[in-house]
Amino acid sequence: MNAQLAPSPAPATLARHTVAVAHGDGIGPEITDAVLHVLRAADCPIDFAPVRMGEQAYLAGDSAGVPAEAWDVLARHRVLLKGPMTTPQGGGYKSVNVTLRKTLGLYANVRPCVAYHPYVYSAHPGMDVVIVRENEEDTYGGIEHRQTAEVAQCLKLITRPGCERIVRHAFEYAVRHGRRKVTCLTKDNIMKMTDGLFHRVFDEVAREYPQIAADHRIIDIGAARLATRPKDFDVVVTLNLHGDILSDIAAEMAGSIGMAASSNVGLHGAMFEAVHGSAPDIAGKNIANPSGMLLAAVMMLLHLGERAAAERIHNAWLCTLEDGIHTPDVFNESTSKRRVGTREFAHAVAERLGREPRHLQPVRYGAFDEAASAPVERIEAPAAAPEPAKTCDGVDIFLDWHPAQRDPEALAAQLRAACPDGLRLAVITNRGVKVWPHGHPDTFCSDHWRCRFVGEQGEVSPRAILALMQKLVDAGLPPIKSENLYRFDGERGYSVAQGE
Ligand code: NAD
């Protein structure tokens, strides 16, 4: 193991840095204090600008959990060391983590998952996998709607520029860190348009990096293989939700969720945090492992160009593990010597500054050549393809229709009666499955219907779609939403119905 924690890009070293620090919620304050203790003991040339955000800010009246003063501090310093923050489940305020990542354009979430066996037990000794998770798109837009009594939906948005950036970031990471392979994980057998776009872009970008092996697996078997044969993986790149789930699993497999670090990197700034959350179940007990956030601080030091400090702290941390000084989450009778709390662990790391591990491989960040390649963002991407010709085949109209008898034939009859000239009803689906024409009697029908109308001759105009909607309203079938059916350079830009 050597420079696996180094994020990209690494700007030139400055004499002294100021970094915004958010202590976070739950175990956040105690692990942040522990990390700051080590950074100060290592005499890092860093001043810390505290920012209040998260649950405390929300409870103090800021509905988004990030007050204006916090945005000002972030805009000034551009680097944030962040404790974990609580996000209420189901209702309440939106995730501050997601708000920060998206507002600041921190598109790449890099999560190294490394085993430190036998000092920290792992069923997979030698595991050394880096998950590169897309950080801004996917269902994390949180664009959700309840459209009928029975149905809620979440929009999954994937963009070509977003895919290109994250995939190129993964390959650049592999090149700079001497990695051999990048594996792409998607569910493009089902989500052919969204995950399919990610996979297509992966194949395109992979061709620019012939020196790095590239493969793709469907996420379900890919995740199963990662869980059982992590040595088959090196760098993994995937979409936001897949990466979120996968990186927690990989962190636990390596040893403990408490030990995994992450960098969130964008064009204009970076944020460093542990992979884990605010762990309310152990908050305030001085038993949380501060290692994930400490290793995130090591990534931050590398980002700031402070390689010597990063190396000293990382090696002192490895010594601490090797000396058997362990927090309860990784304590085990055979290799641990002292069970310590959060504070005591940090003190043990600070006492070992200047020492190197004897059995675990020491890190050598001096050898990490930050100038070896240009920052990812400055890499010349191939010229964008010309704007495709966009034509419209028709429209999907969604209806809230809930008579006592939910008979698709009856709905089709009403829709066909209301359909203006030039359009025809092509198919009705319920939860994506075709129910008309020739539906199956066993298919469950909710109150949410997708009714596809297509042009009888060539392109369908916006006026024709409006006329259809007007007719449907007049017929007592008001649309609850619509999606136009576009082609791009003649290629269909919408999925066919399941069973169509
Ligand atoms: P969690 O990661 O906080 O905790 C999961 C389990 O791991 C708990 O049993 C916890 O005790 C343990 N654990 C986590 N960190 C640990 C550490 N450093 N040392 C020892 N044990 C540790 O996940 P959760 O319980 O699902 O989420 C709690 C809250 O954190 C939620 O509000 C969630 O939205 C939020 N969250 C925040 C972030 C972030 O700030 N980046 C990430 C994930 C979850």
PDB file of C-alpha atoms and ligand atoms in Angstrom, residues 27 31 82-88 97 101 111 248 256-258 273-282 287-290 329, ligand 1:
ATOM      1  CA  ILE A  27     -20.236  11.112  16.759  1.00  0.00           C
ATOM      2  CA  ILE A  31     -14.136  12.236  16.015  1.00  0.00           C
ATOM      3  CA  LYS A  82     -16.400  17.510   7.430  1.00  0.00           C
ATOM      4  CA  GLY A  83     -17.754  15.427  10.264  1.00  0.00           C
ATOM      5  CA  PRO A  84     -20.706  13.135   9.468  1.00  0.00           C
ATOM      6  CA  MET A  85     -24.142  14.728   9.434  1.00  0.00           C
ATOM      7  CA  THR A  86     -27.513  13.313  10.317  1.00  0.00           C
ATOM      8  CA  THR A  87     -30.247  13.212   7.687  1.00  0.00           C
ATOM      9  CA  PRO A  88     -33.719  12.373   8.953  1.00  0.00           C
ATOM     10  CA  ASN A  97     -24.072  16.017   2.525  1.00  0.00           C
ATOM     11  CA  ARG A 101     -21.599  17.802  -2.864  1.00  0.00           C
ATOM     12  CA  ARG A 111     -13.323   5.779  -1.384  1.00  0.00           C
ATOM     13  CA  ASP A 248     -20.197   0.857   2.704  1.00  0.00           C
ATOM     14  CA  SER A 256     -14.779  -1.569   9.666  1.00  0.00           C
ATOM     15  CA  ILE A 257     -17.000   1.153   8.310  1.00  0.00           C
ATOM     16  CA  GLY A 258     -15.221   3.280  10.937  1.00  0.00           C
ATOM     17  CA  GLU A 273     -15.004  13.068   5.269  1.00  0.00           C
ATOM     18  CA  ALA A 274     -15.355   9.566   6.619  1.00  0.00           C
ATOM     19  CA  VAL A 275     -17.534   7.147   4.648  1.00  0.00           C
ATOM     20  CA  HIS A 276     -19.686   6.407   7.695  1.00  0.00           C
ATOM     21  CA  GLY A 277     -22.541   8.473   9.061  1.00  0.00           C
ATOM     22  CA  SER A 278     -23.223  10.192  12.370  1.00  0.00           C
ATOM     23  CA  ALA A 279     -23.743   6.856  14.227  1.00  0.00           C
ATOM     24  CA  PRO A 280     -26.291   8.197  16.737  1.00  0.00           C
ATOM     25  CA  ASP A 281     -26.300   4.799  18.486  1.00  0.00           C
ATOM     26  CA  ILE A 282     -22.786   5.400  19.853  1.00  0.00           C
ATOM     27  CA  ILE A 287     -16.046   4.808  21.549  1.00  0.00           C
ATOM     28  CA  ALA A 288     -16.285   5.852  17.883  1.00  0.00           C
ATOM     29  CA  ASN A 289     -13.336   5.047  15.656  1.00  0.00           C
ATOM     30  CA  PRO A 290     -11.906   8.336  14.329  1.00  0.00           C
ATOM     31  CA  ASP A 329     -15.346  -1.654  16.557  1.00  0.00           C
TER      32      ASP A 329
HETATM   33  P1  NAD B   1     -23.733   5.092  10.244  1.00  0.00           P
HETATM   34  O1  NAD B   1     -22.573   4.923   9.318  1.00  0.00           O
HETATM   35  O2  NAD B   1     -23.818   6.342  11.003  1.00  0.00           O
HETATM   36  O3  NAD B   1     -23.724   3.870  11.295  1.00  0.00           O
HETATM   37  C1  NAD B   1     -23.858   2.524  10.881  1.00  0.00           C
HETATM   38  C2  NAD B   1     -23.291   1.603  11.951  1.00  0.00           C
HETATM   39  O4  NAD B   1     -21.863   1.722  11.963  1.00  0.00           O
HETATM   40  C3  NAD B   1     -23.753   1.964  13.363  1.00  0.00           C
HETATM   41  O5  NAD B   1     -23.920   0.779  14.105  1.00  0.00           O
HETATM   42  C4  NAD B   1     -22.609   2.768  13.931  1.00  0.00           C
HETATM   43  O6  NAD B   1     -22.479   2.681  15.322  1.00  0.00           O
HETATM   44  C5  NAD B   1     -21.390   2.152  13.236  1.00  0.00           C
HETATM   45  N1  NAD B   1     -20.353   3.155  13.021  1.00  0.00           N
HETATM   46  C6  NAD B   1     -20.394   4.170  12.116  1.00  0.00           C
HETATM   47  N2  NAD B   1     -19.287   4.910  12.218  1.00  0.00           N
HETATM   48  C7  NAD B   1     -18.544   4.367  13.190  1.00  0.00           C
HETATM   49  C8  NAD B   1     -17.291   4.703  13.755  1.00  0.00           C
HETATM   50  N3  NAD B   1     -16.578   5.756  13.337  1.00  0.00           N
HETATM   51  N4  NAD B   1     -16.807   3.929  14.753  1.00  0.00           N
HETATM   52  C9  NAD B   1     -17.507   2.857  15.184  1.00  0.00           C
HETATM   53  N5  NAD B   1     -18.695   2.487  14.681  1.00  0.00           N
HETATM   54  C10 NAD B   1     -19.212   3.243  13.695  1.00  0.00           C
HETATM   55  O7  NAD B   1     -25.042   4.838   9.368  1.00  0.00           O
HETATM   56  P2  NAD B   1     -26.573   5.087   9.744  1.00  0.00           P
HETATM   57  O8  NAD B   1     -26.842   4.646  11.150  1.00  0.00           O
HETATM   58  O9  NAD B   1     -27.310   4.472   8.637  1.00  0.00           O
HETATM   59  O10 NAD B   1     -26.771   6.653   9.619  1.00  0.00           O
HETATM   60  C11 NAD B   1     -26.819   7.537  10.724  1.00  0.00           C
HETATM   61  C12 NAD B   1     -27.012   8.951  10.185  1.00  0.00           C
HETATM   62  O11 NAD B   1     -25.862   9.348   9.440  1.00  0.00           O
HETATM   63  C13 NAD B   1     -28.209   9.093   9.239  1.00  0.00           C
HETATM   64  O12 NAD B   1     -28.859  10.293   9.548  1.00  0.00           O
HETATM   65  C14 NAD B   1     -27.583   9.156   7.867  1.00  0.00           C
HETATM   66  O13 NAD B   1     -28.351   9.875   6.948  1.00  0.00           O
HETATM   67  C15 NAD B   1     -26.268   9.860   8.175  1.00  0.00           C
HETATM   68  N6  NAD B   1     -25.175   9.615   7.213  1.00  0.00           N
HETATM   69  C16 NAD B   1     -24.332  10.644   6.996  1.00  0.00           C
HETATM   70  C17 NAD B   1     -23.249  10.464   6.165  1.00  0.00           C
HETATM   71  C18 NAD B   1     -22.303  11.618   5.957  1.00  0.00           C
HETATM   72  O14 NAD B   1     -22.348  12.573   6.697  1.00  0.00           O
HETATM   73  N7  NAD B   1     -21.463  11.575   4.939  1.00  0.00           N
HETATM   74  C19 NAD B   1     -23.009   9.208   5.575  1.00  0.00           C
HETATM   75  C20 NAD B   1     -23.880   8.169   5.850  1.00  0.00           C
HETATM   76  C21 NAD B   1     -24.964   8.360   6.691  1.00  0.00           C
END
